[in-house]
Coordinates of N, CA, C and O in Angstrom, one line a residue:
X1 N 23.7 -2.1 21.5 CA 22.4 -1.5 21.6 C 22.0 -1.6 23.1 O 22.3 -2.7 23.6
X2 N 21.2 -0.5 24.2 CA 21.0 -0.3 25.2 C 19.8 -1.9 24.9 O 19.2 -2.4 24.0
X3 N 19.8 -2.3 26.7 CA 18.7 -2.9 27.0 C 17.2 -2.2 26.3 O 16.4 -2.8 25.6
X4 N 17.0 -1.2 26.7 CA 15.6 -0.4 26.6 C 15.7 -0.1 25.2 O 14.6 0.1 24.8
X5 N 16.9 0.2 24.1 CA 16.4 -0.1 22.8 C 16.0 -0.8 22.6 O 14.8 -0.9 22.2
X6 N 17.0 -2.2 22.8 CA 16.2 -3.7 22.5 C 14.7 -4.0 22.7 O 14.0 -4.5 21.9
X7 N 14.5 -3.7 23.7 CA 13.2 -4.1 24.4 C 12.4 -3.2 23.5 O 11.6 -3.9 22.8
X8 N 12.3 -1.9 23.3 CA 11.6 -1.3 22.0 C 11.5 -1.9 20.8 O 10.4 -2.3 20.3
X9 N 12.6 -1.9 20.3 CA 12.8 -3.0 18.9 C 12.1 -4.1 18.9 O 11.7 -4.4 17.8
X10 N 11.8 -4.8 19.7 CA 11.1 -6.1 20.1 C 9.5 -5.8 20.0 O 8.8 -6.4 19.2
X11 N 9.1 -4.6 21.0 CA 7.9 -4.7 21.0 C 7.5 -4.2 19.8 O 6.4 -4.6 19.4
X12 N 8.3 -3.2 19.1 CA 7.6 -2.8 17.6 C 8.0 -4.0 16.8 O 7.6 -3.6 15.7
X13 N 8.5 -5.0 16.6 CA 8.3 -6.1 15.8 C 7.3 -6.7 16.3 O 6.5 -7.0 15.5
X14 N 7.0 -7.0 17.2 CA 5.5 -7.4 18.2 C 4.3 -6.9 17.5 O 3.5 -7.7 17.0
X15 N 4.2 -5.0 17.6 CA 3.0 -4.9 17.5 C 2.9 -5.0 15.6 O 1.9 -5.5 15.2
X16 N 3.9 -4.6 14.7 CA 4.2 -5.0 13.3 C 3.4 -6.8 12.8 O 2.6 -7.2 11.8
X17 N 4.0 -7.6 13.8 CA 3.4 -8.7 13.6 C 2.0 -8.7 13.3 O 1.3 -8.8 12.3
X18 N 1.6 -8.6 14.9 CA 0.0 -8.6 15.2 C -0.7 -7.5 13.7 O -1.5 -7.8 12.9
X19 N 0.1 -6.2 14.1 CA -1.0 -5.4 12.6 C -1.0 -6.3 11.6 O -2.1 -6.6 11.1
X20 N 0.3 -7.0 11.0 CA -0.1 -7.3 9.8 C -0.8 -8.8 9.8 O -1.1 -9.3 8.7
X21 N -1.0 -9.4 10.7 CA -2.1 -10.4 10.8 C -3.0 -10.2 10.9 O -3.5 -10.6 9.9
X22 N -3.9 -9.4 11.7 CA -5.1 -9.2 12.6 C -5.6 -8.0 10.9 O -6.7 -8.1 10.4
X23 N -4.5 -7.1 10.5 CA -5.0 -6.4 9.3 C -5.1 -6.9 7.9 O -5.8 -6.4 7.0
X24 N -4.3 -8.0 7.9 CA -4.5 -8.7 6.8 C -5.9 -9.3 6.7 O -6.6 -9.3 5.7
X25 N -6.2 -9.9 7.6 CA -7.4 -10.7 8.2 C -8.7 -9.7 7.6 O -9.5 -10.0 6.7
X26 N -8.4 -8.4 8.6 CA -9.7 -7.6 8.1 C -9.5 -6.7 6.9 O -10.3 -5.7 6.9
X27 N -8.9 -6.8 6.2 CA -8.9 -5.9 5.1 C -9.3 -7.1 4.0 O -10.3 -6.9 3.3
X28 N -8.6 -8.4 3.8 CA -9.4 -9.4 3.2 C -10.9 -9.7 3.0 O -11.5 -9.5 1.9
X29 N -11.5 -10.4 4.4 CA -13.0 -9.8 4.7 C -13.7 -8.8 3.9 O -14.7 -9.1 3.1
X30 N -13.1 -7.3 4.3 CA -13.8 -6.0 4.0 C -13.7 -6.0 2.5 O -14.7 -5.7 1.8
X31 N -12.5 -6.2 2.1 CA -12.4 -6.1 0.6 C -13.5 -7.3 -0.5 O -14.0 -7.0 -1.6
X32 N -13.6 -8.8 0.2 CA -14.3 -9.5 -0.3 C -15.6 -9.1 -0.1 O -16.4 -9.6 -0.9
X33 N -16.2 -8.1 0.9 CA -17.9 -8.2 1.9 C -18.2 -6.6 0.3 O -19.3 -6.4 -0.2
X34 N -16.8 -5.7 0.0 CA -17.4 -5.1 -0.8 C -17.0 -5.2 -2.2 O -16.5 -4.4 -2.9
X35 N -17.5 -6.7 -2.5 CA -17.4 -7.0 -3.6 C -15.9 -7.6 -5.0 O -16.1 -8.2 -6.1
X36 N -14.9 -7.2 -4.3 CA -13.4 -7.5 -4.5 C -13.3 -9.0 -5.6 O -13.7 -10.1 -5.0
X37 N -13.0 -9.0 -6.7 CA -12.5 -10.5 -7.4 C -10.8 -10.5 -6.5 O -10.4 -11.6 -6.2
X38 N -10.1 -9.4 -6.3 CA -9.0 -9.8 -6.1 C -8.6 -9.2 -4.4 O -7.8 -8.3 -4.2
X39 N -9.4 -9.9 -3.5 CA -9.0 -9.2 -2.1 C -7.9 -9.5 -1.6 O -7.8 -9.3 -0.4
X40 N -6.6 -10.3 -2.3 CA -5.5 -10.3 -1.8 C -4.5 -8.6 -2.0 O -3.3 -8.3 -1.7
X41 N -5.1 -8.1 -2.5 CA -4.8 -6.8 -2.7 C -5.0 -5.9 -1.4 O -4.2 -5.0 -1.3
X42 N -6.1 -6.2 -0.5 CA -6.2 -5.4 0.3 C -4.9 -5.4 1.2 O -4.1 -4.5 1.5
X43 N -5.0 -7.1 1.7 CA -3.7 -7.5 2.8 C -2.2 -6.9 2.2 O -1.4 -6.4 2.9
X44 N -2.2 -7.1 0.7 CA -0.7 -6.3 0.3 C -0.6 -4.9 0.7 O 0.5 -4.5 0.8
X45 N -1.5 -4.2 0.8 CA -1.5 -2.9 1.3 C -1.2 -2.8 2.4 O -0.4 -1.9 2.7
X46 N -1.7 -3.9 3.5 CA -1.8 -3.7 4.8 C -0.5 -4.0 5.4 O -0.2 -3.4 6.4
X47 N 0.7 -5.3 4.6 CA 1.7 -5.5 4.8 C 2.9 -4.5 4.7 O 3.7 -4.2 5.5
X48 N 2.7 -3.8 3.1 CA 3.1 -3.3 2.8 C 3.7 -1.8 3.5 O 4.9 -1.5 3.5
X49 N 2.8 -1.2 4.0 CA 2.4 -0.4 4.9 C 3.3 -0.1 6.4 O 3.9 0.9 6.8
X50 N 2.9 -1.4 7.0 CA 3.4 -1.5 8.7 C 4.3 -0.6 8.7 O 4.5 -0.1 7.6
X51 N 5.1 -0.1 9.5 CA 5.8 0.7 9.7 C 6.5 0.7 11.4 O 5.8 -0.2 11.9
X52 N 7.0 1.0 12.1 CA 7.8 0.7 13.3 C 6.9 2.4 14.1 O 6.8 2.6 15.3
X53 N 6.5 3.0 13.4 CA 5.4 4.5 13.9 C 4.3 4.6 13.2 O 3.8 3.9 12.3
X54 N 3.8 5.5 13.8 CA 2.8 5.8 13.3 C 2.5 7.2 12.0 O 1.6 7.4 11.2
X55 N 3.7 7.9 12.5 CA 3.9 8.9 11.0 C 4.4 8.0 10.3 O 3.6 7.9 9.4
X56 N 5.5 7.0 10.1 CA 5.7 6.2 8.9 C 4.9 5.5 8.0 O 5.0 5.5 6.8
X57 N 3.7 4.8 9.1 CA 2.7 4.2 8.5 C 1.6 5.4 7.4 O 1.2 5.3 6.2
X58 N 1.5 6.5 8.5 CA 0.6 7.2 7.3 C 1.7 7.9 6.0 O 1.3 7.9 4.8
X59 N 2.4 8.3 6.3 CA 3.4 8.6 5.3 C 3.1 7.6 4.0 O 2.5 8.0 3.1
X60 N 3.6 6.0 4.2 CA 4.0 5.3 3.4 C 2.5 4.8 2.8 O 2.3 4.4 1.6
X61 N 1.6 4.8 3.7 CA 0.2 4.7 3.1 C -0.5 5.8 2.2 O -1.3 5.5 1.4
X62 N 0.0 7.2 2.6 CA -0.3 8.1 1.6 C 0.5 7.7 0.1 O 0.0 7.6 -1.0
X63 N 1.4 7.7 0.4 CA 2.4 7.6 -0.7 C 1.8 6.3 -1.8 O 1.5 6.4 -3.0
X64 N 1.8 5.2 -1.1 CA 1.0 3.9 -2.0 C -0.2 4.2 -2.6 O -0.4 4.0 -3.8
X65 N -1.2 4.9 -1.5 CA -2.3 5.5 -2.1 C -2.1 6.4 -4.0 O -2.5 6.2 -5.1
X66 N -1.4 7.6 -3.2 CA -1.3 8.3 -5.0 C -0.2 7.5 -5.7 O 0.4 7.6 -6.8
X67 N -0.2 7.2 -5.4 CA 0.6 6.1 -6.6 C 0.2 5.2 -7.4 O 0.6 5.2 -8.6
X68 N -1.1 4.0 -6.6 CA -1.7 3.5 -7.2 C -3.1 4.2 -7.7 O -3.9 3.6 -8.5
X69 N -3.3 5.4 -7.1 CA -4.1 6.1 -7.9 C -3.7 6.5 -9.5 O -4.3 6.3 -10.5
X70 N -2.0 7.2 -9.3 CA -2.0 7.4 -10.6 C -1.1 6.4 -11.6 O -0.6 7.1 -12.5
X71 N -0.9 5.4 -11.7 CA -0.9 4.0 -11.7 C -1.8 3.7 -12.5 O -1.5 3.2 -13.6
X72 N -3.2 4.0 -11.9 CA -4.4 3.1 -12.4 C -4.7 4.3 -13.7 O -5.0 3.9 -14.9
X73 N -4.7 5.3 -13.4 CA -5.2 6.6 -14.3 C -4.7 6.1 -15.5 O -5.4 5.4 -16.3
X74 N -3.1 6.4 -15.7 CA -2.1 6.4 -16.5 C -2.9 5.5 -17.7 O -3.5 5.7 -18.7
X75 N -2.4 4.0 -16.6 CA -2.8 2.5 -17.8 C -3.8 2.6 -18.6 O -3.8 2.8 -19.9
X76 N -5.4 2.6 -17.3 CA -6.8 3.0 -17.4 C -6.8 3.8 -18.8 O -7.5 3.3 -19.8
X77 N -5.8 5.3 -19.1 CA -6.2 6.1 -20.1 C -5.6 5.6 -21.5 O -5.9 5.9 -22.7
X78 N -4.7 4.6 -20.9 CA -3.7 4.6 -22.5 C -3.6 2.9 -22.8 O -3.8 2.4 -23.9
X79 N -3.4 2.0 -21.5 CA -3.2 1.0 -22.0 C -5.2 0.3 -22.8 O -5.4 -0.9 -22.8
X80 N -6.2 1.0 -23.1 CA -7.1 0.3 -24.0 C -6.9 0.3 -25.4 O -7.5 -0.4 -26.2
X81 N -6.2 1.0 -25.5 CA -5.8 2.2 -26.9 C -4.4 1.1 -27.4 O -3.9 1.1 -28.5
X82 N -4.0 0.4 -26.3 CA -2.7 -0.3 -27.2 C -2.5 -1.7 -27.1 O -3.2 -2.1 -26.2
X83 N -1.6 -2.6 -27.6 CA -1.5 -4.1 -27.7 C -0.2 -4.4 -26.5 O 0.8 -3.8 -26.5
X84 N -0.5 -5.5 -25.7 CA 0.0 -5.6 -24.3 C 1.0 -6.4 -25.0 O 0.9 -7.4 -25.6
X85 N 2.3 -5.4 -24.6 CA 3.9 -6.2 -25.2 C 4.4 -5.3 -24.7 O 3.9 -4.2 -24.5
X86 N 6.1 -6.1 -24.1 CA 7.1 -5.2 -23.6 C 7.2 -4.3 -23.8 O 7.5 -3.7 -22.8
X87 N 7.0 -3.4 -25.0 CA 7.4 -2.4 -25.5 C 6.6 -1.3 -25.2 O 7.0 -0.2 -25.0
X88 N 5.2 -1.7 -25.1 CA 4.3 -0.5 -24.6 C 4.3 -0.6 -23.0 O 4.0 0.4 -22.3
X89 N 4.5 -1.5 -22.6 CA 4.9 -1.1 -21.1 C 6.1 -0.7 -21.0 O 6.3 0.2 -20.2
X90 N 6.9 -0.9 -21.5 CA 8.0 0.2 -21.1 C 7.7 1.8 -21.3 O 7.7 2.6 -20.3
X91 N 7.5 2.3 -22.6 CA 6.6 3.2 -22.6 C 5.5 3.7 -21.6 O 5.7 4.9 -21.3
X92 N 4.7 3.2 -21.1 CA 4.0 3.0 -20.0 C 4.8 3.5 -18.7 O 4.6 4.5 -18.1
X93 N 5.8 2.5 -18.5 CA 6.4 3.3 -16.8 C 7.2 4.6 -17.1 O 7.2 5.4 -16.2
X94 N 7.9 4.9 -18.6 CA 8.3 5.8 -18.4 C 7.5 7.1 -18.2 O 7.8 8.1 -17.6
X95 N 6.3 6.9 -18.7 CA 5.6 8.2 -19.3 C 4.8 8.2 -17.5 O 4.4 9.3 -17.0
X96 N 4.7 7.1 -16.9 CA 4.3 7.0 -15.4 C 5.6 7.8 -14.4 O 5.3 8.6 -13.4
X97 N 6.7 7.5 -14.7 CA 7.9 7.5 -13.7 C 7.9 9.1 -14.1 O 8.0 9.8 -13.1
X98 N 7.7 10.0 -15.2 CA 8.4 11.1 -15.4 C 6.8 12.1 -15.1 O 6.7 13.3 -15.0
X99 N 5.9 11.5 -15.1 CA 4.7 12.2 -14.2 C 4.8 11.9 -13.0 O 4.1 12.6 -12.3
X100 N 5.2 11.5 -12.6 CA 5.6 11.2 -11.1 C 7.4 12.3 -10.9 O 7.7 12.2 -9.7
X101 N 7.7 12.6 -11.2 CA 9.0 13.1 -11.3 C 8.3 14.7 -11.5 O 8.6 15.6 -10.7
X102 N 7.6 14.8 -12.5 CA 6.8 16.5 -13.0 C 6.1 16.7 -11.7 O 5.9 17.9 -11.3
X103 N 5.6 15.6 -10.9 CA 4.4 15.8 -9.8 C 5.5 16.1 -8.7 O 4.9 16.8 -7.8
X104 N 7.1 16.0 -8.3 CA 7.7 16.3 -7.5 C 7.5 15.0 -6.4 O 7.8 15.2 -5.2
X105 N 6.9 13.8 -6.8 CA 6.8 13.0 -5.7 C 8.0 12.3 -5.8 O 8.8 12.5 -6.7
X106 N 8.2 11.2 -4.8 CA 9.4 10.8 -4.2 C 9.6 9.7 -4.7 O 8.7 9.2 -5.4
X107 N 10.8 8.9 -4.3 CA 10.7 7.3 -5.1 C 9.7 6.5 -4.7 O 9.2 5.8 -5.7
X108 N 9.0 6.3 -3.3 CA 8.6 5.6 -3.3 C 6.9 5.5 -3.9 O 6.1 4.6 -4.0
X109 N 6.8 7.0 -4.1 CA 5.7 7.1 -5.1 C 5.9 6.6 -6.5 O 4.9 5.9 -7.0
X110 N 6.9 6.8 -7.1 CA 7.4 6.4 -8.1 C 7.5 5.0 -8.6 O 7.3 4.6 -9.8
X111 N 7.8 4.2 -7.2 CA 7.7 2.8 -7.9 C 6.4 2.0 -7.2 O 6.5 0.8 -7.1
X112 N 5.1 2.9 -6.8 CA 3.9 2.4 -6.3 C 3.2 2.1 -7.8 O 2.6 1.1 -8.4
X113 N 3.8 3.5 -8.2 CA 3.1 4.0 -9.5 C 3.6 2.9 -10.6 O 2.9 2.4 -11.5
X114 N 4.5 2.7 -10.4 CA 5.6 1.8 -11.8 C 4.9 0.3 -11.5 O 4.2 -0.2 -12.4
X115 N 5.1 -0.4 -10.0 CA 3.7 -1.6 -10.3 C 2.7 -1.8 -10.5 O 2.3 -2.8 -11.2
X116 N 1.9 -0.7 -9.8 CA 0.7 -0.3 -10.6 C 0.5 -0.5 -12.1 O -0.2 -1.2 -12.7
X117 N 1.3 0.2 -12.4 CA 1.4 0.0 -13.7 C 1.0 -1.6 -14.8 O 0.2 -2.1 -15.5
X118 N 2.6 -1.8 -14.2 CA 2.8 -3.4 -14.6 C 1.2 -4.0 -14.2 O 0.4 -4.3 -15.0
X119 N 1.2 -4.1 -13.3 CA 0.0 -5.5 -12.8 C -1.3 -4.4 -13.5 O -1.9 -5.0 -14.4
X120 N -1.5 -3.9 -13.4 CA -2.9 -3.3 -14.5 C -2.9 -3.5 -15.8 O -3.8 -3.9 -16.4
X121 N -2.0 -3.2 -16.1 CA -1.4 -3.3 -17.8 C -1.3 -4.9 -17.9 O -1.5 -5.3 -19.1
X122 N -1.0 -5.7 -17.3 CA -1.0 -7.4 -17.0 C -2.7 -7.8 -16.9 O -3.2 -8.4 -17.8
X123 N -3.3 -7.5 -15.9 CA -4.5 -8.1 -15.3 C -5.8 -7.6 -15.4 O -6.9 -8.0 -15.1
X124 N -5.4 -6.5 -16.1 CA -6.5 -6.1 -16.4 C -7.9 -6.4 -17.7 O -9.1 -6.1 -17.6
X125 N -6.9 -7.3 -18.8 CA -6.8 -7.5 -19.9 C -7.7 -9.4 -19.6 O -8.3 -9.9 -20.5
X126 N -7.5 -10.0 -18.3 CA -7.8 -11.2 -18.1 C -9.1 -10.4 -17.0 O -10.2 -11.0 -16.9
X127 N -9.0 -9.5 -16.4 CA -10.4 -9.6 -15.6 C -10.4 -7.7 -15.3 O -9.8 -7.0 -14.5
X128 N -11.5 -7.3 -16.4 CA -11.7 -6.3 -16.4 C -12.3 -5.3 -15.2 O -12.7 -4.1 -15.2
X129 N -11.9 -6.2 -14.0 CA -12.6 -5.0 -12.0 C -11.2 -5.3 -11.9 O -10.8 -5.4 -10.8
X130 N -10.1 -5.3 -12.8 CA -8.9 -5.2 -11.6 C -8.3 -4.0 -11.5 O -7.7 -3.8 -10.4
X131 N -8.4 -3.1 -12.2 CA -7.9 -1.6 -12.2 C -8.8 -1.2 -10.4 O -8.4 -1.0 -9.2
X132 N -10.1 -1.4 -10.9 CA -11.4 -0.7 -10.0 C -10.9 -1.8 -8.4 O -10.6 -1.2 -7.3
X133 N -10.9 -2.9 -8.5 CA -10.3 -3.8 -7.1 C -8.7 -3.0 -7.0 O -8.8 -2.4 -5.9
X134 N -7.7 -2.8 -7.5 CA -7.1 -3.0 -7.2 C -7.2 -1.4 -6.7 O -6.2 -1.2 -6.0
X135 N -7.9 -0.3 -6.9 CA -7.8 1.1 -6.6 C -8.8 0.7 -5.0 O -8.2 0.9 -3.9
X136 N -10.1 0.2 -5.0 CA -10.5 -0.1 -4.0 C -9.7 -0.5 -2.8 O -9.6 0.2 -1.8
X137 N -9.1 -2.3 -3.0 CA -8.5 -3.1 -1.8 C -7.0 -2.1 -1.4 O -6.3 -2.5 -0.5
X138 N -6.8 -1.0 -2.1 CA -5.4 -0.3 -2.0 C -5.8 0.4 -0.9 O -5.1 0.4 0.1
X139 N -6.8 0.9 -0.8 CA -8.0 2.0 -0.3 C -8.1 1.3 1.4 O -7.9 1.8 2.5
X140 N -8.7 0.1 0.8 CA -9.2 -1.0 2.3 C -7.3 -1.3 2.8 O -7.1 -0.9 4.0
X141 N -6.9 -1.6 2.5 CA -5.6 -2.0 3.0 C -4.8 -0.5 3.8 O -3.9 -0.7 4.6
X142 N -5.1 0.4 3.6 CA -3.9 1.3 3.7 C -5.2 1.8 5.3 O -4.9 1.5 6.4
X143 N -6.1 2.2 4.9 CA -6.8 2.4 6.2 C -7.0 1.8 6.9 O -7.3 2.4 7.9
X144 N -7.0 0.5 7.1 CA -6.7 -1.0 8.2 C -5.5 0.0 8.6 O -5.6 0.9 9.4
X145 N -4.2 -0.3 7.6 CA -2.9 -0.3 8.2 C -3.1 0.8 9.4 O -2.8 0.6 10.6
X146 N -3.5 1.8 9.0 CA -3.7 3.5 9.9 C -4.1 2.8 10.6 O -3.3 2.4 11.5
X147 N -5.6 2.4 10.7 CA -5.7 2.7 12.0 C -5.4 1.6 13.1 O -5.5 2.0 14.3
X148 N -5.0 0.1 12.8 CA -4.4 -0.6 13.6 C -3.3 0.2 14.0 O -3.2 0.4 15.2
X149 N -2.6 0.6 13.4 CA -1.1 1.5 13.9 C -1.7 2.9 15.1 O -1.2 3.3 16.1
X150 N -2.8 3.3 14.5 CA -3.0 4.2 15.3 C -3.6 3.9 16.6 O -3.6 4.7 17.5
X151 N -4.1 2.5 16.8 CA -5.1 2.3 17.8 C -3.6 1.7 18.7 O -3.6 2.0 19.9
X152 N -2.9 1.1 18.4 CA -1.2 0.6 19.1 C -1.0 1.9 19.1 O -2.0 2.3 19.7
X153 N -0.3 2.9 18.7 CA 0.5 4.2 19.3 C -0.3 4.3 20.4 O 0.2 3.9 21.4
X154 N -1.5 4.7 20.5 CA -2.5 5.2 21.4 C -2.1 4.6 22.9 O -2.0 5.0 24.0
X155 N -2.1 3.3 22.2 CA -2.2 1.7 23.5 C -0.9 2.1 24.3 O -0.7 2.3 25.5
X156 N 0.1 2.1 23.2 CA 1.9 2.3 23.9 C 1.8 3.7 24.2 O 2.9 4.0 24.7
X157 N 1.2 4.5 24.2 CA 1.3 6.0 24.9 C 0.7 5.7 25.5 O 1.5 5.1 26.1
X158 N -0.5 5.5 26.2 CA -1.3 5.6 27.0 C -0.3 4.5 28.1 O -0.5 4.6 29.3
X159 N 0.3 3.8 27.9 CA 0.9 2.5 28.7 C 2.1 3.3 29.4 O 2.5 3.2 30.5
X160 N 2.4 4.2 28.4 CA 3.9 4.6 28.9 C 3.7 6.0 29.9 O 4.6 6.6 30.5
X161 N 2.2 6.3 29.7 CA 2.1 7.3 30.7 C 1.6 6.9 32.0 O 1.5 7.7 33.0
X162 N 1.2 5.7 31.9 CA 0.0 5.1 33.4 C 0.8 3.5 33.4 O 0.4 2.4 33.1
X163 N 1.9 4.0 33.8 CA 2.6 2.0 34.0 C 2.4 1.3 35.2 O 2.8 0.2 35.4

């Protein structure tokens, strides 16, 4: 690897760090200030997210987004209606994974949607805001991730044009 890769590779593990500290931080906060029983949800977005660019980051943040949107739909519509056992969750991801497959989205929509699933169909049953928290802090976490990422592209362009 060239010097000047390395030295790249470095600083985007640098600025990766910092986002997902400084965004875990405030997506926590924001998710608990609006209300959140589960604002560790926000920061998993925000982790989850990082990305080494900044089209990655919004890419992989859109993609989390409709996923746990339709994630939450799926359960939300079917899992009240049924008794929480392996078997209806399995049912559950399939009928999630092949709406997700009819919708033409990609894997990684696919298995936003497939945990979504699980942890709704799990947690929802012990604390009835976790569908609504977990559609919310998904929401708070993925917009941290943007715009910390966006506010570093900006920083490293603007650096790389005025050094």
């Amino acid at each position: 690897m060239k010097d000047s890769q390395h030295e790249d590779t470095k600083a985007n593990d640098t600025v990766i760090i910092w986002n997902m500290a400084i965004g875990s931080a405030l997506a926590w906060e924001i998710a608990k200030l609006l209300g959140s029983k589960h604002p560790y949800l926000a920061p998993l977005s925000v982790i989850l997210c990082q990305q080494t660019t900044f089209n990655q980051t919004v890419q992989l943040s859109l993609r989390r987004a409709v996923g746990t949107i339709l994630g939450i739909l799926l359960t939300v519509l079917i899992a009240t209606h049924i008794q929480l056992n392996g078997w209806f969750l399995g049912l559950l991801l399939l009928l999630g994974s092949y709406c997700t497959k009819w919708l033409n989205l990609d894997m990684k929509v696919l298995h936003q949607v497939a945990l979504t699933i699980l942890f709704v169909f799990v947690f929802e049953e012990h604390s009835k805001s976790y569908a609504l928290d977990r559609m919310r802090d998904t929401s708070i976490g993925v917009i941290v991730a943007v715009v910390l990422q966006f506010i570093w592209f900006r920083f490293i362009t603007w650096k790389k044009r005025n050094p």
